[in-house]
GROMACS .gro file of C-alpha atoms in nm:
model
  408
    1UNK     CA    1   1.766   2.408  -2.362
    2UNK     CA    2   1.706   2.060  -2.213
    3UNK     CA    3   2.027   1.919  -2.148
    4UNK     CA    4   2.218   2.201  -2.214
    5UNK     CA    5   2.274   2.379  -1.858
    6UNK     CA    6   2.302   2.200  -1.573
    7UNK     CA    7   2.040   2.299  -1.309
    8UNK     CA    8   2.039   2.093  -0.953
    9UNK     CA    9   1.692   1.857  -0.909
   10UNK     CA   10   1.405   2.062  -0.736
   11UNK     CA   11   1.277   1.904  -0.420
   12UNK     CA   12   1.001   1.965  -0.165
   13UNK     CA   13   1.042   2.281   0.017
   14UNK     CA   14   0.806   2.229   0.349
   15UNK     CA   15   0.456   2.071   0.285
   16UNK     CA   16   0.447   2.175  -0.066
   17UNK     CA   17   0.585   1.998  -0.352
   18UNK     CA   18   0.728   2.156  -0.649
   19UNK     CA   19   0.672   2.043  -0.987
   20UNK     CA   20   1.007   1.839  -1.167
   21UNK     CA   21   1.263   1.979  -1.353
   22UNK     CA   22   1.177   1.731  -1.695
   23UNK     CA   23   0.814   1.793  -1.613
   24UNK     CA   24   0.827   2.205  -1.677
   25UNK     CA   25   1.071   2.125  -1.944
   26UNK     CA   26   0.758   1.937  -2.133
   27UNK     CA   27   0.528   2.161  -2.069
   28UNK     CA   28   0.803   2.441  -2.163
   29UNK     CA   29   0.846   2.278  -2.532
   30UNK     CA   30   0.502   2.221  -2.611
   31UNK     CA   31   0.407   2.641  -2.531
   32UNK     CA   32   0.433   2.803  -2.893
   33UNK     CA   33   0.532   3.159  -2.719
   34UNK     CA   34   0.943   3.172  -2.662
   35UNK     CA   35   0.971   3.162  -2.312
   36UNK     CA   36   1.303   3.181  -2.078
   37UNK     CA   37   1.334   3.153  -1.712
   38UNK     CA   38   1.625   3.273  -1.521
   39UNK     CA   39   1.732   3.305  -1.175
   40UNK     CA   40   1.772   3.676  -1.030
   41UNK     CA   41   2.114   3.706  -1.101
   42UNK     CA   42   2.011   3.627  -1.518
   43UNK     CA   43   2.163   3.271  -1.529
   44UNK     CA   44   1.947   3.102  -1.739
   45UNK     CA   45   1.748   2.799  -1.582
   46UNK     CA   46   1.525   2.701  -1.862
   47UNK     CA   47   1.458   2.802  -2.247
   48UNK     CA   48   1.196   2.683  -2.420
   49UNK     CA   49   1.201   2.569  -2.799
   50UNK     CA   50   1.105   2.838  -2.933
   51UNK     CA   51   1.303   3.081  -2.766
   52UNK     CA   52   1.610   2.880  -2.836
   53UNK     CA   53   1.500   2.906  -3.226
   54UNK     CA   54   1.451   3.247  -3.212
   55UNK     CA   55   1.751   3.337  -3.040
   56UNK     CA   56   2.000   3.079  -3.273
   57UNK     CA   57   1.777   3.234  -3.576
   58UNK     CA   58   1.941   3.591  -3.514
   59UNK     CA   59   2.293   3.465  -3.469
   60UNK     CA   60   2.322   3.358  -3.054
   61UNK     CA   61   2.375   3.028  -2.896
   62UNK     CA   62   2.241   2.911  -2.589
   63UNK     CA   63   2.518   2.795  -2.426
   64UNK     CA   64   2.615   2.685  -2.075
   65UNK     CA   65   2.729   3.068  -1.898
   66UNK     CA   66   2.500   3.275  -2.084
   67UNK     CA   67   2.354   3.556  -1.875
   68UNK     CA   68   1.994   3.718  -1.963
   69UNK     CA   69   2.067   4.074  -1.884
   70UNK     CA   70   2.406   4.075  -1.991
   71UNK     CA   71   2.407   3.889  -2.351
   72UNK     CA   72   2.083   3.887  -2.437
   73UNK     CA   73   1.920   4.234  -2.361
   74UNK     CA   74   2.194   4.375  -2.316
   75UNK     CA   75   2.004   4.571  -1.966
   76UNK     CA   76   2.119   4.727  -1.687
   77UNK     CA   77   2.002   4.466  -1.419
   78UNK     CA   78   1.951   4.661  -1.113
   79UNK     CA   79   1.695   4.887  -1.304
   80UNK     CA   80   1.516   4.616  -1.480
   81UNK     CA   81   1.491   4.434  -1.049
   82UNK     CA   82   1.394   4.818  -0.936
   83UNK     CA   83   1.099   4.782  -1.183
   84UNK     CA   84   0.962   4.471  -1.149
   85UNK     CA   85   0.968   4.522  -0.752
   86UNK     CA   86   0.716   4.779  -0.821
   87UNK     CA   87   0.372   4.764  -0.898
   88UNK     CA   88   0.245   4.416  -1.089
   89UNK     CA   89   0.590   4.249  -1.123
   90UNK     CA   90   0.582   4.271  -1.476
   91UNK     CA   91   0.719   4.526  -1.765
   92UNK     CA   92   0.826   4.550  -2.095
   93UNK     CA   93   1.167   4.641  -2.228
   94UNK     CA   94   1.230   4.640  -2.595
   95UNK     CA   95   1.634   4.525  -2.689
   96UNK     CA   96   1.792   4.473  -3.016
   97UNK     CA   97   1.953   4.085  -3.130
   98UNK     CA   98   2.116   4.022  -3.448
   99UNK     CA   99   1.989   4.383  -3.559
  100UNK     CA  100   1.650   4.322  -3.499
  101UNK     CA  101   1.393   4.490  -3.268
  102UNK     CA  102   1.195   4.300  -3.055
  103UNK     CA  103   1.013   4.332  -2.681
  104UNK     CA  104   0.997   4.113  -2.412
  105UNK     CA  105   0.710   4.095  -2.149
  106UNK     CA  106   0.963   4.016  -1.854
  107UNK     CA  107   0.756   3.894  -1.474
  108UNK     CA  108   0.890   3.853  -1.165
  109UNK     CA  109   0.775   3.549  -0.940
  110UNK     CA  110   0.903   3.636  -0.539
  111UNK     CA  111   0.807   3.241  -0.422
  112UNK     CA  112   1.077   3.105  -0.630
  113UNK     CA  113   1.269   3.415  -0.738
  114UNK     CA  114   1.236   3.364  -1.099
  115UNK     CA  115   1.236   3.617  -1.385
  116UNK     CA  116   0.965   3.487  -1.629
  117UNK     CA  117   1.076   3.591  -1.991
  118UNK     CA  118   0.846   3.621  -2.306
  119UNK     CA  119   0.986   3.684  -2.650
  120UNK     CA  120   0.751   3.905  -2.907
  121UNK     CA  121   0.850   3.949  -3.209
  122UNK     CA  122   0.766   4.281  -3.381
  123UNK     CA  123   0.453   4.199  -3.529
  124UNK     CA  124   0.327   4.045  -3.219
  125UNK     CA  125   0.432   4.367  -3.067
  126UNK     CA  126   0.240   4.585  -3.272
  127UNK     CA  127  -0.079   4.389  -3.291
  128UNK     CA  128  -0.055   4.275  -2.976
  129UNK     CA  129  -0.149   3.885  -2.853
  130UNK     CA  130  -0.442   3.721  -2.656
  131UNK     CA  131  -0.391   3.710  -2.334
  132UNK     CA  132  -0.655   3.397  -2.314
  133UNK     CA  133  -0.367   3.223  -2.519
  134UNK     CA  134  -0.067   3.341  -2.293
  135UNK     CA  135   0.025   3.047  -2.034
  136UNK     CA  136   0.294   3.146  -1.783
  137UNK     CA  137   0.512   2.933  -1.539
  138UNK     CA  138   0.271   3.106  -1.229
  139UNK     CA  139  -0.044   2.916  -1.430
  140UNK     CA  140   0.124   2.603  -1.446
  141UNK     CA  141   0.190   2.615  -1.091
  142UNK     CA  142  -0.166   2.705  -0.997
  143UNK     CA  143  -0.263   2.445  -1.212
  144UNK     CA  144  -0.078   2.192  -1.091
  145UNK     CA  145  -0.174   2.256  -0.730
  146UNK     CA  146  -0.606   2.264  -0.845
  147UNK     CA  147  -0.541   1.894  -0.960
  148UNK     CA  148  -0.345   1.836  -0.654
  149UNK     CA  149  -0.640   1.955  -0.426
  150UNK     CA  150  -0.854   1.754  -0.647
  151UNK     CA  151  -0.683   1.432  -0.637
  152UNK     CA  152  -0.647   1.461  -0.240
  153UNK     CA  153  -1.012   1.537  -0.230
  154UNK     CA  154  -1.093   1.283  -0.420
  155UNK     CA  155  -0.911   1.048  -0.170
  156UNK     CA  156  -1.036   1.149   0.098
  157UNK     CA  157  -1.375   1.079  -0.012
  158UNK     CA  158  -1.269   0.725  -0.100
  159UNK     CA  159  -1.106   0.670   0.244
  160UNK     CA  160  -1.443   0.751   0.379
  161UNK     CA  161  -1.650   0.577   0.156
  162UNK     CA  162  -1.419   0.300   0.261
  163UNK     CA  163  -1.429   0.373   0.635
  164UNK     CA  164  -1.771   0.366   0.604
  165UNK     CA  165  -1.762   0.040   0.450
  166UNK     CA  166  -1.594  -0.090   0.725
  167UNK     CA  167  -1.853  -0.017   0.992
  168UNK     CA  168  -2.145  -0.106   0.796
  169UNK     CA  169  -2.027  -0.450   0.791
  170UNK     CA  170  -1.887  -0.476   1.141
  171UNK     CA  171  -2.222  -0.288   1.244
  172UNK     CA  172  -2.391  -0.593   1.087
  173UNK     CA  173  -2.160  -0.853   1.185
  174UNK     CA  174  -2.256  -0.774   1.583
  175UNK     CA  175  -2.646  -0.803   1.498
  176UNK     CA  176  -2.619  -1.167   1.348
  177UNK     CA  177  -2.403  -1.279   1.613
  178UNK     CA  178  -2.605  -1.300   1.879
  179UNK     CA  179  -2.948  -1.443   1.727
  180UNK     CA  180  -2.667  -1.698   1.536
  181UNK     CA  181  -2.553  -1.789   1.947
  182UNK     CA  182  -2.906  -1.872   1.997
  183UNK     CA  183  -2.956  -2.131   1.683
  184UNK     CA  184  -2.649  -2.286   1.734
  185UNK     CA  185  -2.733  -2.314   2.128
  186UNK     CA  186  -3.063  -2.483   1.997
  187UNK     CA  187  -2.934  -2.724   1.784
  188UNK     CA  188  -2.742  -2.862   1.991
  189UNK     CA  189  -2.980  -2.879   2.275
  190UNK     CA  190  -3.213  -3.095   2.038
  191UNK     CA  191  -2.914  -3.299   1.880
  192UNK     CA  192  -2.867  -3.374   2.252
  193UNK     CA  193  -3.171  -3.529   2.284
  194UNK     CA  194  -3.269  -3.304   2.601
  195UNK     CA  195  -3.595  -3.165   2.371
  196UNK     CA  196  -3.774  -3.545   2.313
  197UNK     CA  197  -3.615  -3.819   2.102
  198UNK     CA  198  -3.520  -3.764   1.716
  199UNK     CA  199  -3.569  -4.043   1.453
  200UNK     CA  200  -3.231  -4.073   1.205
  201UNK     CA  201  -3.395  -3.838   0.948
  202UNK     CA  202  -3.481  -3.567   1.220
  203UNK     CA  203  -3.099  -3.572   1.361
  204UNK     CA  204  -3.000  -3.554   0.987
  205UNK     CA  205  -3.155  -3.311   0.899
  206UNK     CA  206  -3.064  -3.061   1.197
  207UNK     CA  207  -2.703  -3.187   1.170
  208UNK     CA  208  -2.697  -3.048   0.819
  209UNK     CA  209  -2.884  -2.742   0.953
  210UNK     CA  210  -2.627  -2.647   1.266
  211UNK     CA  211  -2.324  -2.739   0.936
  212UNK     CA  212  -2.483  -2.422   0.815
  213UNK     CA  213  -2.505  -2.252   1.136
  214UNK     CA  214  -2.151  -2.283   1.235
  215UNK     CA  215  -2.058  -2.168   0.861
  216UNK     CA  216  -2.282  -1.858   0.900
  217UNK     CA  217  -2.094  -1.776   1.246
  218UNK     CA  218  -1.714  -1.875   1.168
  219UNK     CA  219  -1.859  -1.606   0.874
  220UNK     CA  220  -1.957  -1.321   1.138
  221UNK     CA  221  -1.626  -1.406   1.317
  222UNK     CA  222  -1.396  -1.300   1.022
  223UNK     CA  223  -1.636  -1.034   0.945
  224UNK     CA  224  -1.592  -0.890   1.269
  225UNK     CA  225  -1.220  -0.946   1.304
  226UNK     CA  226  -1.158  -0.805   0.920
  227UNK     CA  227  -1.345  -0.524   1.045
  228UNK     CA  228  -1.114  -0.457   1.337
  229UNK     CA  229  -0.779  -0.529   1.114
  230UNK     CA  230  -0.935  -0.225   0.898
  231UNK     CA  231  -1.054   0.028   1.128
  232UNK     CA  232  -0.658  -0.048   1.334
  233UNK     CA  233  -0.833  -0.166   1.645
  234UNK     CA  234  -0.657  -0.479   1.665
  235UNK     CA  235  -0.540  -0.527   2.032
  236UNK     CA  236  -0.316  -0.829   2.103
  237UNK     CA  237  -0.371  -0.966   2.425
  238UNK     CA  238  -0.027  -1.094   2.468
  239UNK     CA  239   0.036  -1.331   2.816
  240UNK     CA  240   0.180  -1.650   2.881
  241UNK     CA  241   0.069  -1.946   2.764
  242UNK     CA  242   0.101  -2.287   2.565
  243UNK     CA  243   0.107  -2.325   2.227
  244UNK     CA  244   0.031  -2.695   2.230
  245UNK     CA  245  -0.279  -2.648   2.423
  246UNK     CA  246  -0.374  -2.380   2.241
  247UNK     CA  247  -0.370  -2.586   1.879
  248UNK     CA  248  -0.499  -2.915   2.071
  249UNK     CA  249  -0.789  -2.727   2.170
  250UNK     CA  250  -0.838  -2.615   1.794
  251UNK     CA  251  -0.784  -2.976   1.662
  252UNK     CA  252  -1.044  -3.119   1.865
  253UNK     CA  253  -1.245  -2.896   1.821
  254UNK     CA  254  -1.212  -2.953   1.406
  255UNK     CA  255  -1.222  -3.312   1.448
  256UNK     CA  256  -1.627  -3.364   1.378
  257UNK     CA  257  -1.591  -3.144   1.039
  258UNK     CA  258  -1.299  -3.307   0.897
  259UNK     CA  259  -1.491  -3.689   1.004
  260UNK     CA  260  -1.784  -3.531   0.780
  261UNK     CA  261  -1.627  -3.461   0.507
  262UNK     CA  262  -1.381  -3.809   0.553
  263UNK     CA  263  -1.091  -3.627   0.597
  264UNK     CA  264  -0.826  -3.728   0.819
  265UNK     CA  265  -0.737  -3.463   1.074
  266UNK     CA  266  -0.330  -3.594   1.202
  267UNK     CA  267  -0.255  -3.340   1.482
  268UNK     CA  268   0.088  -3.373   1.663
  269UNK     CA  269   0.278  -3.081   1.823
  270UNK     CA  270   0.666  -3.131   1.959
  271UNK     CA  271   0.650  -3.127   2.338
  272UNK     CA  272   1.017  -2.932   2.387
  273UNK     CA  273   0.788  -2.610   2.314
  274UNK     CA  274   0.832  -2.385   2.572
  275UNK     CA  275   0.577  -2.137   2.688
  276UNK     CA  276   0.563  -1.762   2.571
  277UNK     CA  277   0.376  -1.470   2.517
  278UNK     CA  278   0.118  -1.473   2.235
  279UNK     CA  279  -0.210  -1.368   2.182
  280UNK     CA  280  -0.441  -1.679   2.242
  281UNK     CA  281  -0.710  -1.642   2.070
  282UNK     CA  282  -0.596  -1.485   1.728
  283UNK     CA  283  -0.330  -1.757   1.698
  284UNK     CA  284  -0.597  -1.985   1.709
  285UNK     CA  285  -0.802  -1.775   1.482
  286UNK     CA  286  -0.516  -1.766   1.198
  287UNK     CA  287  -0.467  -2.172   1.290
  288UNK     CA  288  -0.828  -2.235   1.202
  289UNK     CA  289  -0.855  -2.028   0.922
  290UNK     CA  290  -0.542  -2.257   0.790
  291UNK     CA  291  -0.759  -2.555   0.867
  292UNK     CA  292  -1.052  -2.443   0.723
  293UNK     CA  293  -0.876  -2.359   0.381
  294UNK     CA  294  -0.703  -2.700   0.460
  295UNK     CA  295  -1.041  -2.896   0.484
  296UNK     CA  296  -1.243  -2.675   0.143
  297UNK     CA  297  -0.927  -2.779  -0.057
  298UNK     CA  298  -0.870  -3.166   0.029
  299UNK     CA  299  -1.138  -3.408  -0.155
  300UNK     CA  300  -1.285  -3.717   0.052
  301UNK     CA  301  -1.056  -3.923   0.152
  302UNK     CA  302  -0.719  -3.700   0.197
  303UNK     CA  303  -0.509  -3.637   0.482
  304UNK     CA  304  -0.412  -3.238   0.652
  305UNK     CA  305  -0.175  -3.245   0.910
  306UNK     CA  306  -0.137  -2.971   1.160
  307UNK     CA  307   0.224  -2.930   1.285
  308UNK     CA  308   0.438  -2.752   1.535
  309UNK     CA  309   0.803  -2.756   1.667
  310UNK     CA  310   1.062  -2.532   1.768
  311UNK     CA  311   1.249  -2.348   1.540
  312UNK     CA  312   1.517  -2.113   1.484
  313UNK     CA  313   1.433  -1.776   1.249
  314UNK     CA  314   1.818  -1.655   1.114
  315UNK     CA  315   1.669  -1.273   1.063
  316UNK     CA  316   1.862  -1.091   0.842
  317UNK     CA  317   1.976  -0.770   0.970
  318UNK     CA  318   2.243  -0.550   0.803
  319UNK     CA  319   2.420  -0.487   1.072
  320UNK     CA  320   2.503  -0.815   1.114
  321UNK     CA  321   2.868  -1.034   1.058
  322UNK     CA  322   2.900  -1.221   0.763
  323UNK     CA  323   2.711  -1.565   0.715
  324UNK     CA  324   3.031  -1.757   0.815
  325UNK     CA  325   3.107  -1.581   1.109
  326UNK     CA  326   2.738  -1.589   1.225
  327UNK     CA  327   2.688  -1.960   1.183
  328UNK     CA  328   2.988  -2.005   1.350
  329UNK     CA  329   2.852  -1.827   1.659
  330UNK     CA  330   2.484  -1.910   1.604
  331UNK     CA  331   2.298  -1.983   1.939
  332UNK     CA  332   2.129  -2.322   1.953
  333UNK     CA  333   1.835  -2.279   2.114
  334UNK     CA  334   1.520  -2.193   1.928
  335UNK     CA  335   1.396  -1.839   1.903
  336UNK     CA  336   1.092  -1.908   1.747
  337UNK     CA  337   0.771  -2.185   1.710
  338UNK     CA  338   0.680  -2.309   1.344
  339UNK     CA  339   0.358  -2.416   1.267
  340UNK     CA  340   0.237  -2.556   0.972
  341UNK     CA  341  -0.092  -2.683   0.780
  342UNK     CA  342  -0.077  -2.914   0.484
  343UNK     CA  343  -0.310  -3.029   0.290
  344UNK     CA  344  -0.339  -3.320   0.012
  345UNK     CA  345  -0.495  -3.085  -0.224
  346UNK     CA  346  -0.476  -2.949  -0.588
  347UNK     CA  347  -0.183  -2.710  -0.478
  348UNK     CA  348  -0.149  -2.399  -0.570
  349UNK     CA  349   0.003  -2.258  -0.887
  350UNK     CA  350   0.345  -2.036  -0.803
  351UNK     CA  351   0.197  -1.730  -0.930
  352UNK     CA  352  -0.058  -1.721  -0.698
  353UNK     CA  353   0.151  -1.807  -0.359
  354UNK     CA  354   0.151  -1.423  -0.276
  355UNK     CA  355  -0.204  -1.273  -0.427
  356UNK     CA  356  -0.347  -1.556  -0.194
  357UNK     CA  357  -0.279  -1.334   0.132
  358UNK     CA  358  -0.468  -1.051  -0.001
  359UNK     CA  359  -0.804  -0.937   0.072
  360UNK     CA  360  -1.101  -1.098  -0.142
  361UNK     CA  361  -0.882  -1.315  -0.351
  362UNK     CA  362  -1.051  -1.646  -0.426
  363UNK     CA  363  -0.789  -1.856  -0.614
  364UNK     CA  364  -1.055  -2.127  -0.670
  365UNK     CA  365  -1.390  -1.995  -0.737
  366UNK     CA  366  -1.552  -2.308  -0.712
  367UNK     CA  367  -1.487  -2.346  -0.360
  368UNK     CA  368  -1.723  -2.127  -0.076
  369UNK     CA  369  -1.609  -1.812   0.150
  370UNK     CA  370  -1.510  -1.446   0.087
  371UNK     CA  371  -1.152  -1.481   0.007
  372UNK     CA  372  -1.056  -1.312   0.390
  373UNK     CA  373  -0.926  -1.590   0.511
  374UNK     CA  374  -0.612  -1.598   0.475
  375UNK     CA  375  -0.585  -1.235   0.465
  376UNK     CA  376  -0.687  -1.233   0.849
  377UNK     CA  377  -0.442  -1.517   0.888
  378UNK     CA  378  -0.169  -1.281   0.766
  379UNK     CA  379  -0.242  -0.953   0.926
  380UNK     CA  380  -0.263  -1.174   1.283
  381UNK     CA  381   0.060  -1.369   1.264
  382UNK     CA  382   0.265  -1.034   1.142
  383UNK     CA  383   0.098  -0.822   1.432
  384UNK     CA  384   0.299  -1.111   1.642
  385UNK     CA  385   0.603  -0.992   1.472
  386UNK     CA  386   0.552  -1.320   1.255
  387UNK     CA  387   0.530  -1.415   0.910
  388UNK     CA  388   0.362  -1.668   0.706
  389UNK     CA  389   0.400  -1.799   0.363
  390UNK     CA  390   0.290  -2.094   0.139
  391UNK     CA  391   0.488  -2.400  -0.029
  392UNK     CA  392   0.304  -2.641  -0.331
  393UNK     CA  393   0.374  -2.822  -0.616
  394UNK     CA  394   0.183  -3.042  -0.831
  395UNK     CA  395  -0.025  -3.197  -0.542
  396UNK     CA  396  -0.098  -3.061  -0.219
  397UNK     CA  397   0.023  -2.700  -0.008
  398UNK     CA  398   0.213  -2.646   0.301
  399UNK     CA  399   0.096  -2.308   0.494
  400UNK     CA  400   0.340  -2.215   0.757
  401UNK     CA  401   0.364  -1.949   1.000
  402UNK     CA  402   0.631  -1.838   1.228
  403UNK     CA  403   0.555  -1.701   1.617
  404UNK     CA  404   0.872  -1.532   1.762
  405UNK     CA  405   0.893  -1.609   2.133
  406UNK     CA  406   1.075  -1.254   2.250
  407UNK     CA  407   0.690  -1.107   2.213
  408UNK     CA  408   0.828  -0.840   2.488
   0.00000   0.00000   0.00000
């Protein structure tokens, strides 16, 4: 009787979540056996197809109104409640509709207070049905909550599997680490010349070599940060201190792989930034993960810029006046620092400006790296209350990030 009576939207009751209204009137319609359910009182909540044929075929409409006990068995209701309170919860009273005979297998269900109502018809009544065939409302249910219990177990397994996952690799990230330490320390005692003199091929060579080496640990580093973003052990270490130090420090640092490759490196940072509260070292960690997406992107002979300046972040909060009055009355002094990474690159096609930012995604598949890059970047700049988002066209990208300066 879909559509037919108006019955109010089930919703969860406690930890336990009921099944829809439009799903159990599916299910309902596709049982051959005439089924009805009704609340205690007899108002009907649901009729099945082939109850409502049965019942039109012998001269009734199911109408908004019409009461079980009343109009359609025509039963006292306090006896047919006295008897279903007893015993199984189920009996069978035999009425008469349009002058025919027939028996219904009426159950009670206490959870919900529902009266479950089968139809027989005579001959079903006299030969009596399978009960292997019979599905009731209480099956559905249990059902419903097996697949439930299912599906959760099934995530929970995956969450572990996952978990698991996770401290393999950070497990393995902390045993290449160290011996990685040592190589690098080597390389650059014998680039040094402290170790004997090197002939041009020698130096080449191990410059090539410690290339590799620093690859293999800015590697371990994101391993071993992705590994903390996962397992929610990210701690910022928030305390004063300069922004433009901070991303000098990086650019210098970045100067002798950019020269390698014959990039340019153009660093300049506005000096009206005032000092504030950020985590040092993972805002230099999502800087040089810019940089290093920056420098795998830009062929010989381009230009990346890294940029900051003041800035002022208009956050849009509901509660707020309208855009007039707030510009109006909009403080002048920055709230926030903006810095920014450009490259003179392919760019980046629109449709990929926000699947970049996810986990594993490789836009290019021709360049190296895991695809965590900027993934890390993201997850490090929004734990700073920041955000971060990408601008390109034809030729070249613009990755920017936002640091609020009220860190708390």
């Amino acid at each position: 009787m879909a559509g037919r009576i108006a019955v109010p939207p089930m919703a969860e009751e406690g930890s336990r979540a009921l099944i829809p209204l439009d799903f159990v009137r599916g299910l309902f319609n596709t049982i051959e056996k005439p089924l009805i359910v009704a609340e205690r009182n007899g108002n009907l909540l649901l009729v099945n197809t082939g109850a409502e044929q049965f019942v039109e075929s012998h001269g009734y409409a199911i109408t908004p109104g019409l009461n079980l006990f009343k109009d359609l068995l025509k039963a006292d209701t306090r006896k047919i409640l006295e008897e279903l309170e007893k015993g199984e919860h189920r009996l069978e009273h035999h009425f008469q509709i349009g002058g025919v005979k027939s028996t219904v297998l009426v159950q009670w269900m206490p959870g919900p207070d529902w009266l479950v109502v089968e139809i027989k018809s005579k001959s079903e009544t006299q030969t009596g049905a399978d009960p292997g065939t019979q599905l009731t409302v209480q099956e559905l249910l249990q059902e419903r909550e097996i697949t439930y219990r299912n599906l959760l177990a099934a995530y929970l397994k995956l969450q572990e599997v996952n978990r698991q996952k996770t401290v393999f690799l950070a497990s393995a990230a902390h045993e290449l680490k160290t011996p990685l330490a040592v190589i690098k320390g080597y390389y650059d005692l014998l680039l040094a010349g402290s170790l004997g003199r090197l002939t041009d091929k020698q130096r080449d060579i191990l410059e090539e070599s410690k290339d590799s080496c620093e690859r293999l640990v800015r590697l371990v580093s994101m391993f071993l940060n992705y590994s903390a973003l996962e397992s929610g052990k990210l701690v910022l270490q928030l305390r004063e201190n300069d922004l433009r130090d901070c991303l000098d420090e990086l650019s210098k640092r970045w100067v002798e792989a950019f020269q390698r490759k014959s990039v340019k490196l153009d660093a300049s940072f506005d000096p009206s930034i005032p000092t504030f509260r950020f985590d040092y070292q993972k805002v230099q960690q999502a800087a040089a993960n810019l940089l290093d997406n920056a420098l795998k992107h830009t062929p010989s002979g381009g230009t990346v810029t890294l940029r900051a300046a003041p800035h002022f972040w208009e956050r849009r909060v509901a509660a707020l006046a309208p855009v007039e009055e707030r510009r109006r009355f909009r403080l002048p002094r920055p709230n926030s620092v903006e810095v920014s990474v450009t490259d003179s690159g392919p760019g980046i096609a629109a449709e990929h400006h926000q699947e970049i930012f996810e986990d594993f995604v490789r836009v290019d598949r021709n360049t190296s790296g895991m695809g965590l890059g900027l993934a890390i970047a993201k997850r490090l700049i929004q734990a700073h209350r920041g955000k971060i988002w990408v601008e390109s066209e034809s030729r070249g990208s613009r990755f920017t990030f936002l640091l609020p300066m009220d860190q708390g």
